[in-house]
Amino acid sequence: MYDKSLFHGQGDRSAKGVTVRGPVDVVIFEGWMNGFGALPDEELAARYAAASSPSAEDTPSTLVKYSKATLDDINERLRDYEDVWNAIDCFVQIRPLDMLFVWEWSLQVMEVWECLIEEVRQFIDRYMPSYELFQDGIDKESTTWHGKGLRFRVDSHRNIVKVEKF
């Protein structure tokens, strides 16, 4: 289990855990990167180049805060999750209408933990490039849950405003 409250909001693995012995019918994974799929190396290179180009200044990207080598490493590590993702029969996702809501929500949580705005920005900057690059992997036709996915789109107040099948 992951505990976001550890290390003043930076988070770490929890010392607590639960051992479950099967068989089990339902397993719930909670986490921001579930279902994210690795990209072909060429596609990652093209997206990074586009985000780094001078014409991209109008649409800022968090990708440029990291080296391409770092993003290549993340991409490679996502491949390690493919066996887990291939065991999923159906998928339920809660996705904000606008990814900027993630910033607002994180600020709200971090205020409770009394974090500074800069600490919140650094925390969010750690995972936003993955949203930009990899969350579309959830919708790929090659997933084991294709056609058995349900997405709840939420507004900035976390109200469900749309339900989509995928």
mmCIF file of C-alpha atoms in Angstrom:
data_model
loop_
_atom_site.group_PDB
_atom_site.id
_atom_site.type_symbol
_atom_site.label_atom_id
_atom_site.label_comp_id
_atom_site.label_asym_id
_atom_site.label_seq_id
_atom_site.Cartn_x
_atom_site.Cartn_y
_atom_site.Cartn_z
ATOM 1 C CA MET A 1 0.000 0.000 0.000
ATOM 2 C CA TYR A 2 1.068 3.563 -0.643
ATOM 3 C CA ASP A 3 0.656 6.265 1.968
ATOM 4 C CA LYS A 4 0.572 9.764 0.459
ATOM 5 C CA SER A 5 0.834 11.404 3.873
ATOM 6 C CA LEU A 6 4.334 10.097 4.593
ATOM 7 C CA PHE A 7 7.361 12.386 4.282
ATOM 8 C CA HIS A 8 5.319 15.594 4.400
ATOM 9 C CA GLY A 9 3.167 14.706 1.403
ATOM 10 C CA GLN A 10 5.838 13.115 -0.771
ATOM 11 C CA GLY A 11 4.524 9.658 0.099
ATOM 12 C CA ASP A 12 6.081 6.231 0.300
ATOM 13 C CA ARG A 13 5.134 2.605 0.738
ATOM 14 C CA SER A 14 3.224 1.969 3.924
ATOM 15 C CA ALA A 15 4.628 -0.396 6.531
ATOM 16 C CA LYS A 16 1.109 -1.817 6.804
ATOM 17 C CA GLY A 17 -0.073 -4.452 4.398
ATOM 18 C CA VAL A 18 -2.659 -7.145 3.987
ATOM 19 C CA THR A 19 -1.983 -10.628 2.673
ATOM 20 C CA VAL A 20 -4.852 -12.068 0.664
ATOM 21 C CA ARG A 21 -5.104 -15.703 -0.329
ATOM 22 C CA GLY A 22 -7.164 -16.583 -3.366
ATOM 23 C CA PRO A 23 -9.194 -17.299 -5.128
ATOM 24 C CA VAL A 24 -10.720 -13.820 -5.223
ATOM 25 C CA ASP A 25 -13.464 -12.485 -7.461
ATOM 26 C CA VAL A 26 -12.777 -8.765 -7.295
ATOM 27 C CA VAL A 27 -9.570 -6.813 -6.821
ATOM 28 C CA ILE A 28 -9.679 -3.035 -6.652
ATOM 29 C CA PHE A 29 -6.576 -1.087 -7.625
ATOM 30 C CA GLU A 30 -6.623 2.552 -6.597
ATOM 31 C CA GLY A 31 -4.014 4.743 -8.114
ATOM 32 C CA TRP A 32 -3.376 7.367 -10.697
ATOM 33 C CA MET A 33 -1.349 5.236 -13.134
ATOM 34 C CA ASN A 34 -3.461 2.103 -13.334
ATOM 35 C CA GLY A 35 -3.878 0.993 -16.923
ATOM 36 C CA PHE A 36 -1.265 3.397 -18.257
ATOM 37 C CA GLY A 37 0.447 1.778 -21.213
ATOM 38 C CA ALA A 38 3.993 2.145 -22.461
ATOM 39 C CA LEU A 39 4.411 3.916 -25.771
ATOM 40 C CA PRO A 40 6.418 2.704 -28.740
ATOM 41 C CA ASP A 41 9.852 4.334 -28.419
ATOM 42 C CA GLU A 42 9.343 6.306 -31.648
ATOM 43 C CA GLU A 43 6.058 7.779 -30.408
ATOM 44 C CA LEU A 44 7.621 8.841 -27.113
ATOM 45 C CA ALA A 45 10.469 10.507 -29.011
ATOM 46 C CA ALA A 46 8.018 12.328 -31.293
ATOM 47 C CA ARG A 47 5.869 13.583 -28.400
ATOM 48 C CA TYR A 48 8.923 14.768 -26.497
ATOM 49 C CA ALA A 49 10.253 16.570 -29.569
ATOM 50 C CA ALA A 50 6.878 18.244 -30.134
ATOM 51 C CA ALA A 51 6.675 19.375 -26.500
ATOM 52 C CA SER A 52 10.243 20.720 -26.697
ATOM 53 C CA SER A 53 9.786 22.662 -29.936
ATOM 54 C CA PRO A 54 9.545 26.478 -29.887
ATOM 55 C CA SER A 55 6.026 26.287 -31.346
ATOM 56 C CA ALA A 56 4.894 24.379 -28.241
ATOM 57 C CA GLU A 57 5.326 27.442 -26.013
ATOM 58 C CA ASP A 58 1.619 28.266 -26.476
ATOM 59 C CA THR A 59 0.631 24.934 -24.924
ATOM 60 C CA PRO A 60 3.021 24.327 -22.037
ATOM 61 C CA SER A 61 3.837 20.730 -21.261
ATOM 62 C CA THR A 62 5.225 19.180 -18.114
ATOM 63 C CA LEU A 63 7.264 16.810 -20.295
ATOM 64 C CA VAL A 64 10.017 19.362 -20.797
ATOM 65 C CA LYS A 65 10.719 19.447 -17.059
ATOM 66 C CA TYR A 66 12.343 16.028 -17.470
ATOM 67 C CA SER A 67 15.040 14.676 -19.720
ATOM 68 C CA LYS A 68 14.041 12.328 -22.490
ATOM 69 C CA ALA A 69 16.178 9.660 -20.770
ATOM 70 C CA THR A 70 14.023 9.959 -17.634
ATOM 71 C CA LEU A 71 10.826 9.585 -19.661
ATOM 72 C CA ASP A 72 12.354 6.644 -21.545
ATOM 73 C CA ASP A 73 13.019 5.015 -18.169
ATOM 74 C CA ILE A 74 9.416 5.539 -17.036
ATOM 75 C CA ASN A 75 8.181 4.172 -20.356
ATOM 76 C CA GLU A 76 10.345 1.079 -19.957
ATOM 77 C CA ARG A 77 9.166 0.516 -16.382
ATOM 78 C CA LEU A 78 5.534 0.684 -17.516
ATOM 79 C CA ARG A 79 6.196 -2.397 -19.627
ATOM 80 C CA ASP A 80 6.740 -4.260 -16.336
ATOM 81 C CA TYR A 81 3.066 -3.676 -15.507
ATOM 82 C CA GLU A 82 1.719 -5.307 -18.680
ATOM 83 C CA ASP A 83 1.254 -8.696 -16.983
ATOM 84 C CA VAL A 84 -0.805 -7.050 -14.244
ATOM 85 C CA TRP A 85 -2.901 -5.052 -16.721
ATOM 86 C CA ASN A 86 -3.459 -8.199 -18.823
ATOM 87 C CA ALA A 87 -5.110 -9.858 -15.817
ATOM 88 C CA ILE A 88 -7.791 -7.147 -15.593
ATOM 89 C CA ASP A 89 -11.213 -8.139 -16.960
ATOM 90 C CA CYS A 90 -12.967 -4.794 -16.633
ATOM 91 C CA PHE A 91 -11.903 -1.262 -15.825
ATOM 92 C CA VAL A 92 -13.603 1.597 -14.000
ATOM 93 C CA GLN A 93 -11.950 4.987 -14.176
ATOM 94 C CA ILE A 94 -12.661 8.346 -12.597
ATOM 95 C CA ARG A 95 -11.198 11.039 -14.857
ATOM 96 C CA PRO A 96 -11.485 14.807 -14.438
ATOM 97 C CA LEU A 97 -12.933 16.847 -17.281
ATOM 98 C CA ASP A 98 -9.786 18.958 -17.084
ATOM 99 C CA MET A 99 -6.422 17.764 -15.798
ATOM 100 C CA LEU A 100 -5.944 21.149 -14.113
ATOM 101 C CA PHE A 101 -8.415 19.926 -11.484
ATOM 102 C CA VAL A 102 -5.664 17.584 -10.273
ATOM 103 C CA TRP A 103 -3.667 20.657 -9.249
ATOM 104 C CA GLU A 104 -6.624 22.103 -7.343
ATOM 105 C CA TRP A 105 -7.352 18.839 -5.566
ATOM 106 C CA SER A 106 -3.729 18.324 -4.621
ATOM 107 C CA LEU A 107 -3.558 21.840 -3.209
ATOM 108 C CA GLN A 108 -6.597 21.088 -1.051
ATOM 109 C CA VAL A 109 -5.037 17.914 0.338
ATOM 110 C CA MET A 110 -1.633 19.470 0.822
ATOM 111 C CA GLU A 111 -3.155 22.385 2.764
ATOM 112 C CA VAL A 112 -4.329 19.844 5.331
ATOM 113 C CA TRP A 113 -0.752 18.538 5.543
ATOM 114 C CA GLU A 114 0.491 22.152 5.744
ATOM 115 C CA CYS A 115 2.681 21.886 2.673
ATOM 116 C CA LEU A 116 4.056 24.923 0.891
ATOM 117 C CA ILE A 117 2.803 25.752 -2.619
ATOM 118 C CA GLU A 118 6.259 24.943 -4.009
ATOM 119 C CA GLU A 119 6.152 21.511 -2.365
ATOM 120 C CA VAL A 120 2.748 20.891 -3.958
ATOM 121 C CA ARG A 121 4.044 21.951 -7.374
ATOM 122 C CA GLN A 122 7.043 19.642 -7.062
ATOM 123 C CA PHE A 123 4.812 16.773 -5.944
ATOM 124 C CA ILE A 124 2.440 17.200 -8.882
ATOM 125 C CA ASP A 125 5.249 17.743 -11.381
ATOM 126 C CA ARG A 126 6.504 14.249 -10.537
ATOM 127 C CA TYR A 127 3.529 12.509 -12.108
ATOM 128 C CA MET A 128 1.879 14.943 -14.565
ATOM 129 C CA PRO A 129 4.153 13.921 -17.468
ATOM 130 C CA SER A 130 2.794 10.393 -17.101
ATOM 131 C CA TYR A 131 -0.761 11.674 -17.465
ATOM 132 C CA GLU A 132 0.286 13.510 -20.618
ATOM 133 C CA LEU A 133 2.064 10.537 -22.125
ATOM 134 C CA PHE A 134 0.483 7.340 -20.910
ATOM 135 C CA GLN A 135 -3.132 7.656 -19.747
ATOM 136 C CA ASP A 136 -4.444 7.092 -23.277
ATOM 137 C CA GLY A 137 -3.192 3.509 -22.894
ATOM 138 C CA ILE A 138 -6.363 2.850 -20.920
ATOM 139 C CA ASP A 139 -8.410 3.258 -24.114
ATOM 140 C CA LYS A 140 -6.360 1.027 -26.416
ATOM 141 C CA GLU A 141 -8.302 -1.700 -28.202
ATOM 142 C CA SER A 142 -5.588 -4.176 -27.272
ATOM 143 C CA THR A 143 -6.441 -4.015 -23.544
ATOM 144 C CA THR A 144 -8.118 -7.017 -21.927
ATOM 145 C CA TRP A 145 -10.895 -4.736 -20.670
ATOM 146 C CA HIS A 146 -11.673 -3.175 -24.078
ATOM 147 C CA GLY A 147 -15.451 -2.887 -24.367
ATOM 148 C CA LYS A 148 -15.793 -3.521 -20.620
ATOM 149 C CA GLY A 149 -14.640 -0.134 -19.372
ATOM 150 C CA LEU A 150 -16.661 2.495 -17.580
ATOM 151 C CA ARG A 151 -15.405 6.044 -17.102
ATOM 152 C CA PHE A 152 -16.896 8.610 -14.762
ATOM 153 C CA ARG A 153 -15.995 12.165 -15.808
ATOM 154 C CA VAL A 154 -15.979 14.571 -12.878
ATOM 155 C CA ASP A 155 -15.999 18.336 -12.566
ATOM 156 C CA SER A 156 -13.795 20.414 -10.291
ATOM 157 C CA HIS A 157 -16.081 19.628 -7.336
ATOM 158 C CA ARG A 158 -15.750 15.886 -8.032
ATOM 159 C CA ASN A 159 -19.359 15.631 -9.208
ATOM 160 C CA ILE A 160 -20.007 13.029 -11.890
ATOM 161 C CA VAL A 161 -21.093 14.942 -14.984
ATOM 162 C CA LYS A 162 -20.679 12.275 -17.655
ATOM 163 C CA VAL A 163 -20.453 8.496 -17.907
ATOM 164 C CA GLU A 164 -18.647 6.870 -20.828
ATOM 165 C CA LYS A 165 -18.169 3.284 -21.927
ATOM 166 C CA PHE A 166 -14.882 2.257 -23.503
#
